[in-house]
PDB file of C-alpha atoms in Angstrom:
ATOM      1  CA  MET A   1     -24.421 -49.875 -14.053  1.00  0.00           C
ATOM      2  CA  LYS A   2     -20.812 -50.735 -11.747  1.00  0.00           C
ATOM      3  CA  VAL A   3     -19.109 -53.514 -13.697  1.00  0.00           C
ATOM      4  CA  LEU A   4     -16.365 -55.267 -12.466  1.00  0.00           C
ATOM      5  CA  ILE A   5     -13.784 -56.696 -15.035  1.00  0.00           C
ATOM      6  CA  VAL A   6     -11.009 -59.070 -13.561  1.00  0.00           C
ATOM      7  CA  SER A   7      -8.611 -61.298 -15.645  1.00  0.00           C
ATOM      8  CA  ASP A   8      -5.755 -63.617 -15.568  1.00  0.00           C
ATOM      9  CA  ILE A   9      -6.532 -65.193 -11.930  1.00  0.00           C
ATOM     10  CA  HIS A  10      -5.069 -68.421 -12.785  1.00  0.00           C
ATOM     11  CA  GLY A  11      -6.339 -70.154 -10.074  1.00  0.00           C
ATOM     12  CA  ASN A  12      -5.773 -67.911  -7.401  1.00  0.00           C
ATOM     13  CA  LEU A  13      -8.061 -68.075  -5.019  1.00  0.00           C
ATOM     14  CA  PRO A  14      -7.195 -65.772  -2.837  1.00  0.00           C
ATOM     15  CA  SER A  15      -6.883 -63.229  -4.551  1.00  0.00           C
ATOM     16  CA  LEU A  16      -9.994 -63.555  -6.121  1.00  0.00           C
ATOM     17  CA  GLU A  17     -11.854 -63.739  -2.737  1.00  0.00           C
ATOM     18  CA  PHE A  18     -10.109 -60.730  -1.732  1.00  0.00           C
ATOM     19  CA  VAL A  19     -11.475 -58.744  -4.740  1.00  0.00           C
ATOM     20  CA  PHE A  20     -14.785 -59.883  -4.310  1.00  0.00           C
ATOM     21  CA  GLN A  21     -14.512 -58.593  -1.044  1.00  0.00           C
ATOM     22  CA  GLN A  22     -13.616 -55.295  -1.691  1.00  0.00           C
ATOM     23  CA  GLU A  23     -15.965 -54.784  -4.456  1.00  0.00           C
ATOM     24  CA  LYS A  24     -19.148 -55.902  -2.778  1.00  0.00           C
ATOM     25  CA  SER A  25     -21.874 -53.973  -4.704  1.00  0.00           C
ATOM     26  CA  VAL A  26     -21.250 -54.648  -8.330  1.00  0.00           C
ATOM     27  CA  ASP A  27     -24.065 -55.161 -11.022  1.00  0.00           C
ATOM     28  CA  LEU A  28     -21.847 -57.327 -13.881  1.00  0.00           C
ATOM     29  CA  VAL A  29     -18.712 -59.367 -13.185  1.00  0.00           C
ATOM     30  CA  ILE A  30     -16.753 -59.777 -16.104  1.00  0.00           C
ATOM     31  CA  SER A  31     -13.993 -62.500 -16.265  1.00  0.00           C
ATOM     32  CA  LEU A  32     -11.696 -62.130 -19.730  1.00  0.00           C
ATOM     33  CA  GLY A  33     -10.461 -65.578 -18.817  1.00  0.00           C
ATOM     34  CA  ASP A  34      -7.517 -67.610 -17.929  1.00  0.00           C
ATOM     35  CA  VAL A  35      -9.275 -68.571 -14.430  1.00  0.00           C
ATOM     36  CA  VAL A  36      -7.059 -72.193 -14.780  1.00  0.00           C
ATOM     37  CA  ASN A  37      -3.575 -72.797 -14.266  1.00  0.00           C
ATOM     38  CA  TYR A  38      -0.657 -71.483 -12.342  1.00  0.00           C
ATOM     39  CA  GLY A  39      -2.178 -71.348  -9.021  1.00  0.00           C
ATOM     40  CA  PRO A  40      -3.676 -74.442  -7.392  1.00  0.00           C
ATOM     41  CA  TRP A  41      -7.053 -73.470  -7.105  1.00  0.00           C
ATOM     42  CA  SER A  42      -8.094 -73.593 -10.774  1.00  0.00           C
ATOM     43  CA  ASN A  43     -11.493 -75.735  -9.553  1.00  0.00           C
ATOM     44  CA  GLU A  44     -12.659 -73.355  -7.279  1.00  0.00           C
ATOM     45  CA  CYS A  45     -11.874 -70.030  -8.817  1.00  0.00           C
ATOM     46  CA  VAL A  46     -14.091 -71.834 -12.016  1.00  0.00           C
ATOM     47  CA  ASP A  47     -16.486 -72.841  -8.942  1.00  0.00           C
ATOM     48  CA  LEU A  48     -16.626 -69.044  -7.554  1.00  0.00           C
ATOM     49  CA  LEU A  49     -17.178 -67.282 -10.597  1.00  0.00           C
ATOM     50  CA  ASP A  50     -20.449 -69.863 -11.395  1.00  0.00           C
ATOM     51  CA  THR A  51     -21.836 -68.947  -8.039  1.00  0.00           C
ATOM     52  CA  LEU A  52     -22.310 -65.410  -9.423  1.00  0.00           C
ATOM     53  CA  GLU A  53     -25.528 -64.350 -10.435  1.00  0.00           C
ATOM     54  CA  ASN A  54     -24.484 -61.520 -13.153  1.00  0.00           C
ATOM     55  CA  LYS A  55     -21.525 -62.797 -14.784  1.00  0.00           C
ATOM     56  CA  VAL A  56     -19.705 -62.659 -18.132  1.00  0.00           C
ATOM     57  CA  LEU A  57     -17.216 -65.494 -18.370  1.00  0.00           C
ATOM     58  CA  ILE A  58     -14.444 -65.097 -21.825  1.00  0.00           C
ATOM     59  CA  LEU A  59     -12.428 -68.090 -22.602  1.00  0.00           C
ATOM     60  CA  GLY A  60      -8.852 -67.581 -22.370  1.00  0.00           C
ATOM     61  CA  ASN A  61      -5.901 -69.548 -23.738  1.00  0.00           C
ATOM     62  CA  HIS A  62      -5.470 -71.528 -20.654  1.00  0.00           C
ATOM     63  CA  GLU A  63      -9.128 -72.732 -20.403  1.00  0.00           C
ATOM     64  CA  GLU A  64      -8.890 -73.805 -24.313  1.00  0.00           C
ATOM     65  CA  ALA A  65      -5.607 -75.456 -23.331  1.00  0.00           C
ATOM     66  CA  PHE A  66      -7.657 -77.431 -20.334  1.00  0.00           C
ATOM     67  CA  LEU A  67     -10.196 -77.870 -22.628  1.00  0.00           C
ATOM     68  CA  SER A  68      -8.020 -79.686 -25.072  1.00  0.00           C
ATOM     69  CA  GLY A  69      -5.617 -81.408 -22.684  1.00  0.00           C
ATOM     70  CA  ILE A  70      -2.582 -80.095 -24.496  1.00  0.00           C
ATOM     71  CA  TYR A  71      -0.720 -76.467 -23.619  1.00  0.00           C
ATOM     72  CA  PRO A  72       0.404 -75.662 -26.796  1.00  0.00           C
ATOM     73  CA  GLY A  73       3.088 -72.323 -25.526  1.00  0.00           C
ATOM     74  CA  GLY A  74       6.766 -73.187 -25.676  1.00  0.00           C
ATOM     75  CA  ASN A  75       7.542 -71.816 -21.791  1.00  0.00           C
ATOM     76  CA  ILE A  76       8.726 -74.072 -19.771  1.00  0.00           C
ATOM     77  CA  ILE A  77       7.223 -73.276 -16.257  1.00  0.00           C
ATOM     78  CA  ALA A  78       3.553 -72.748 -17.658  1.00  0.00           C
ATOM     79  CA  LYS A  79       4.003 -76.206 -19.166  1.00  0.00           C
ATOM     80  CA  THR A  80       5.317 -77.464 -16.302  1.00  0.00           C
ATOM     81  CA  PHE A  81       2.756 -75.826 -14.110  1.00  0.00           C
ATOM     82  CA  PHE A  82      -0.207 -77.282 -16.674  1.00  0.00           C
ATOM     83  CA  LYS A  83       0.926 -80.559 -16.087  1.00  0.00           C
ATOM     84  CA  GLU A  84       0.217 -80.093 -12.178  1.00  0.00           C
ATOM     85  CA  CYS A  85      -2.914 -78.649 -12.363  1.00  0.00           C
ATOM     86  CA  TYR A  86      -4.590 -79.972 -15.677  1.00  0.00           C
ATOM     87  CA  SER A  87      -4.246 -83.919 -13.648  1.00  0.00           C
ATOM     88  CA  LYS A  88      -6.310 -82.329 -10.893  1.00  0.00           C
ATOM     89  CA  PHE A  89      -8.916 -80.496 -12.699  1.00  0.00           C
ATOM     90  CA  ASP A  90     -12.603 -81.505 -13.058  1.00  0.00           C
ATOM     91  CA  ARG A  91     -14.580 -78.557 -14.266  1.00  0.00           C
ATOM     92  CA  LYS A  92     -14.197 -78.836 -18.263  1.00  0.00           C
ATOM     93  CA  ASP A  93     -18.150 -79.190 -18.343  1.00  0.00           C
ATOM     94  CA  LYS A  94     -18.384 -75.676 -16.777  1.00  0.00           C
ATOM     95  CA  ILE A  95     -15.300 -73.708 -18.646  1.00  0.00           C
ATOM     96  CA  SER A  96     -16.832 -74.869 -22.308  1.00  0.00           C
ATOM     97  CA  ASN A  97     -19.479 -72.455 -21.928  1.00  0.00           C
ATOM     98  CA  TYR A  98     -16.849 -69.311 -21.587  1.00  0.00           C
ATOM     99  CA  LEU A  99     -17.301 -66.969 -24.215  1.00  0.00           C
ATOM    100  CA  LYS A 100     -15.063 -65.796 -27.149  1.00  0.00           C
ATOM    101  CA  LYS A 101     -16.095 -62.550 -27.031  1.00  0.00           C
ATOM    102  CA  PHE A 102     -18.789 -60.127 -25.110  1.00  0.00           C
ATOM    103  CA  SER A 103     -19.977 -56.970 -26.266  1.00  0.00           C
ATOM    104  CA  LEU A 104     -21.432 -53.869 -24.098  1.00  0.00           C
ATOM    105  CA  GLY A 105     -22.408 -50.977 -25.384  1.00  0.00           C
ATOM    106  CA  ASN A 106     -19.448 -49.329 -27.375  1.00  0.00           C
ATOM    107  CA  SER A 107     -17.051 -51.432 -25.786  1.00  0.00           C
ATOM    108  CA  ASP A 108     -15.802 -55.248 -26.475  1.00  0.00           C
ATOM    109  CA  PHE A 109     -14.215 -57.158 -23.990  1.00  0.00           C
ATOM    110  CA  VAL A 110     -12.097 -60.690 -25.207  1.00  0.00           C
ATOM    111  CA  HIS A 111      -8.898 -62.391 -23.327  1.00  0.00           C
ATOM    112  CA  THR A 112      -6.673 -60.442 -25.942  1.00  0.00           C
ATOM    113  CA  LEU A 113      -6.821 -59.635 -29.725  1.00  0.00           C
ATOM    114  CA  ASN A 114      -5.126 -61.619 -32.539  1.00  0.00           C
ATOM    115  CA  GLU A 115      -3.991 -64.499 -29.985  1.00  0.00           C
ATOM    116  CA  ASN A 116      -0.834 -62.138 -29.190  1.00  0.00           C
ATOM    117  CA  TYR A 117       0.322 -60.283 -26.013  1.00  0.00           C
ATOM    118  CA  ILE A 118      -0.658 -56.617 -26.301  1.00  0.00           C
ATOM    119  CA  PHE A 119       1.481 -54.367 -24.670  1.00  0.00           C
ATOM    120  CA  LEU A 120       1.321 -50.784 -23.827  1.00  0.00           C
ATOM    121  CA  ASP A 121       3.542 -49.788 -27.259  1.00  0.00           C
ATOM    122  CA  THR A 122       1.992 -52.666 -29.210  1.00  0.00           C
ATOM    123  CA  GLU A 123       0.553 -51.375 -32.675  1.00  0.00           C
ATOM    124  CA  ILE A 124      -2.738 -52.433 -33.009  1.00  0.00           C
ATOM    125  CA  THR A 125      -6.048 -51.420 -34.575  1.00  0.00           C
ATOM    126  CA  ILE A 126      -9.503 -51.365 -32.659  1.00  0.00           C
ATOM    127  CA  ASN A 127     -13.035 -50.337 -33.653  1.00  0.00           C
ATOM    128  CA  LYS A 128     -14.135 -50.071 -30.105  1.00  0.00           C
ATOM    129  CA  ASN A 129     -13.256 -49.288 -26.850  1.00  0.00           C
ATOM    130  CA  THR A 130     -11.521 -52.665 -26.006  1.00  0.00           C
ATOM    131  CA  PHE A 131     -11.006 -54.916 -22.548  1.00  0.00           C
ATOM    132  CA  ILE A 132      -7.880 -57.261 -22.974  1.00  0.00           C
ATOM    133  CA  GLY A 133      -6.226 -59.352 -20.467  1.00  0.00           C
ATOM    134  CA  HIS A 134      -3.710 -62.037 -21.345  1.00  0.00           C
ATOM    135  CA  SER A 135      -0.351 -60.234 -20.874  1.00  0.00           C
ATOM    136  CA  HIS A 136      -0.483 -59.364 -17.103  1.00  0.00           C
ATOM    137  CA  ARG A 137       0.456 -55.588 -18.145  1.00  0.00           C
ATOM    138  CA  MET A 138      -1.926 -52.797 -16.481  1.00  0.00           C
ATOM    139  CA  PHE A 139      -2.550 -50.011 -18.792  1.00  0.00           C
ATOM    140  CA  SER A 140      -5.258 -47.921 -20.746  1.00  0.00           C
ATOM    141  CA  LYS A 141      -4.520 -45.723 -23.972  1.00  0.00           C
ATOM    142  CA  MET A 142      -6.198 -44.302 -27.121  1.00  0.00           C
ATOM    143  CA  ILE A 143      -5.890 -45.934 -30.281  1.00  0.00           C
ATOM    144  CA  GLU A 144      -7.517 -43.110 -32.831  1.00  0.00           C
ATOM    145  CA  ASN A 145     -10.975 -42.549 -30.964  1.00  0.00           C
ATOM    146  CA  TYR A 146     -11.388 -45.638 -29.056  1.00  0.00           C
ATOM    147  CA  ARG A 147      -9.763 -46.792 -25.555  1.00  0.00           C
ATOM    148  CA  LEU A 148      -7.956 -50.222 -25.340  1.00  0.00           C
ATOM    149  CA  ILE A 149      -7.464 -51.422 -21.759  1.00  0.00           C
ATOM    150  CA  ASN A 150      -5.111 -54.106 -20.465  1.00  0.00           C
ATOM    151  CA  VAL A 151      -6.767 -54.933 -16.926  1.00  0.00           C
ATOM    152  CA  GLY A 152      -3.881 -57.040 -15.998  1.00  0.00           C
TER     153      GLY A 152
END
């Protein structure tokens, strides 16, 4: 099975379209969350992912903010983008169905762990191979006998 994993699209429709043009023959697409905010195409990114037949859509912290109507973080840039993007967003019904977690074989797929930014040097414990996003930093490392992969 060929699985395409994407994360932290943040309303960047041209980049999402580019990825799908490069990876045309996949059996499953897994989005690890944060489809929305920052870029101007949050609605369109949600719609594009929704058109896929075989997909798993994970809830990120920006979807949580869009569902609640409040961005809880302190970053002024993120807050400013939230104000602009949230006012134009009208796909709450679709993102409300996103999952918190998905498991496939011996792997878990989540937006992040313990609601933290996870980096290469972050001390963390996992008990399965785990795929995350959130920190926008790609890496892969072994922890005990399991692999932690941040897809970026």
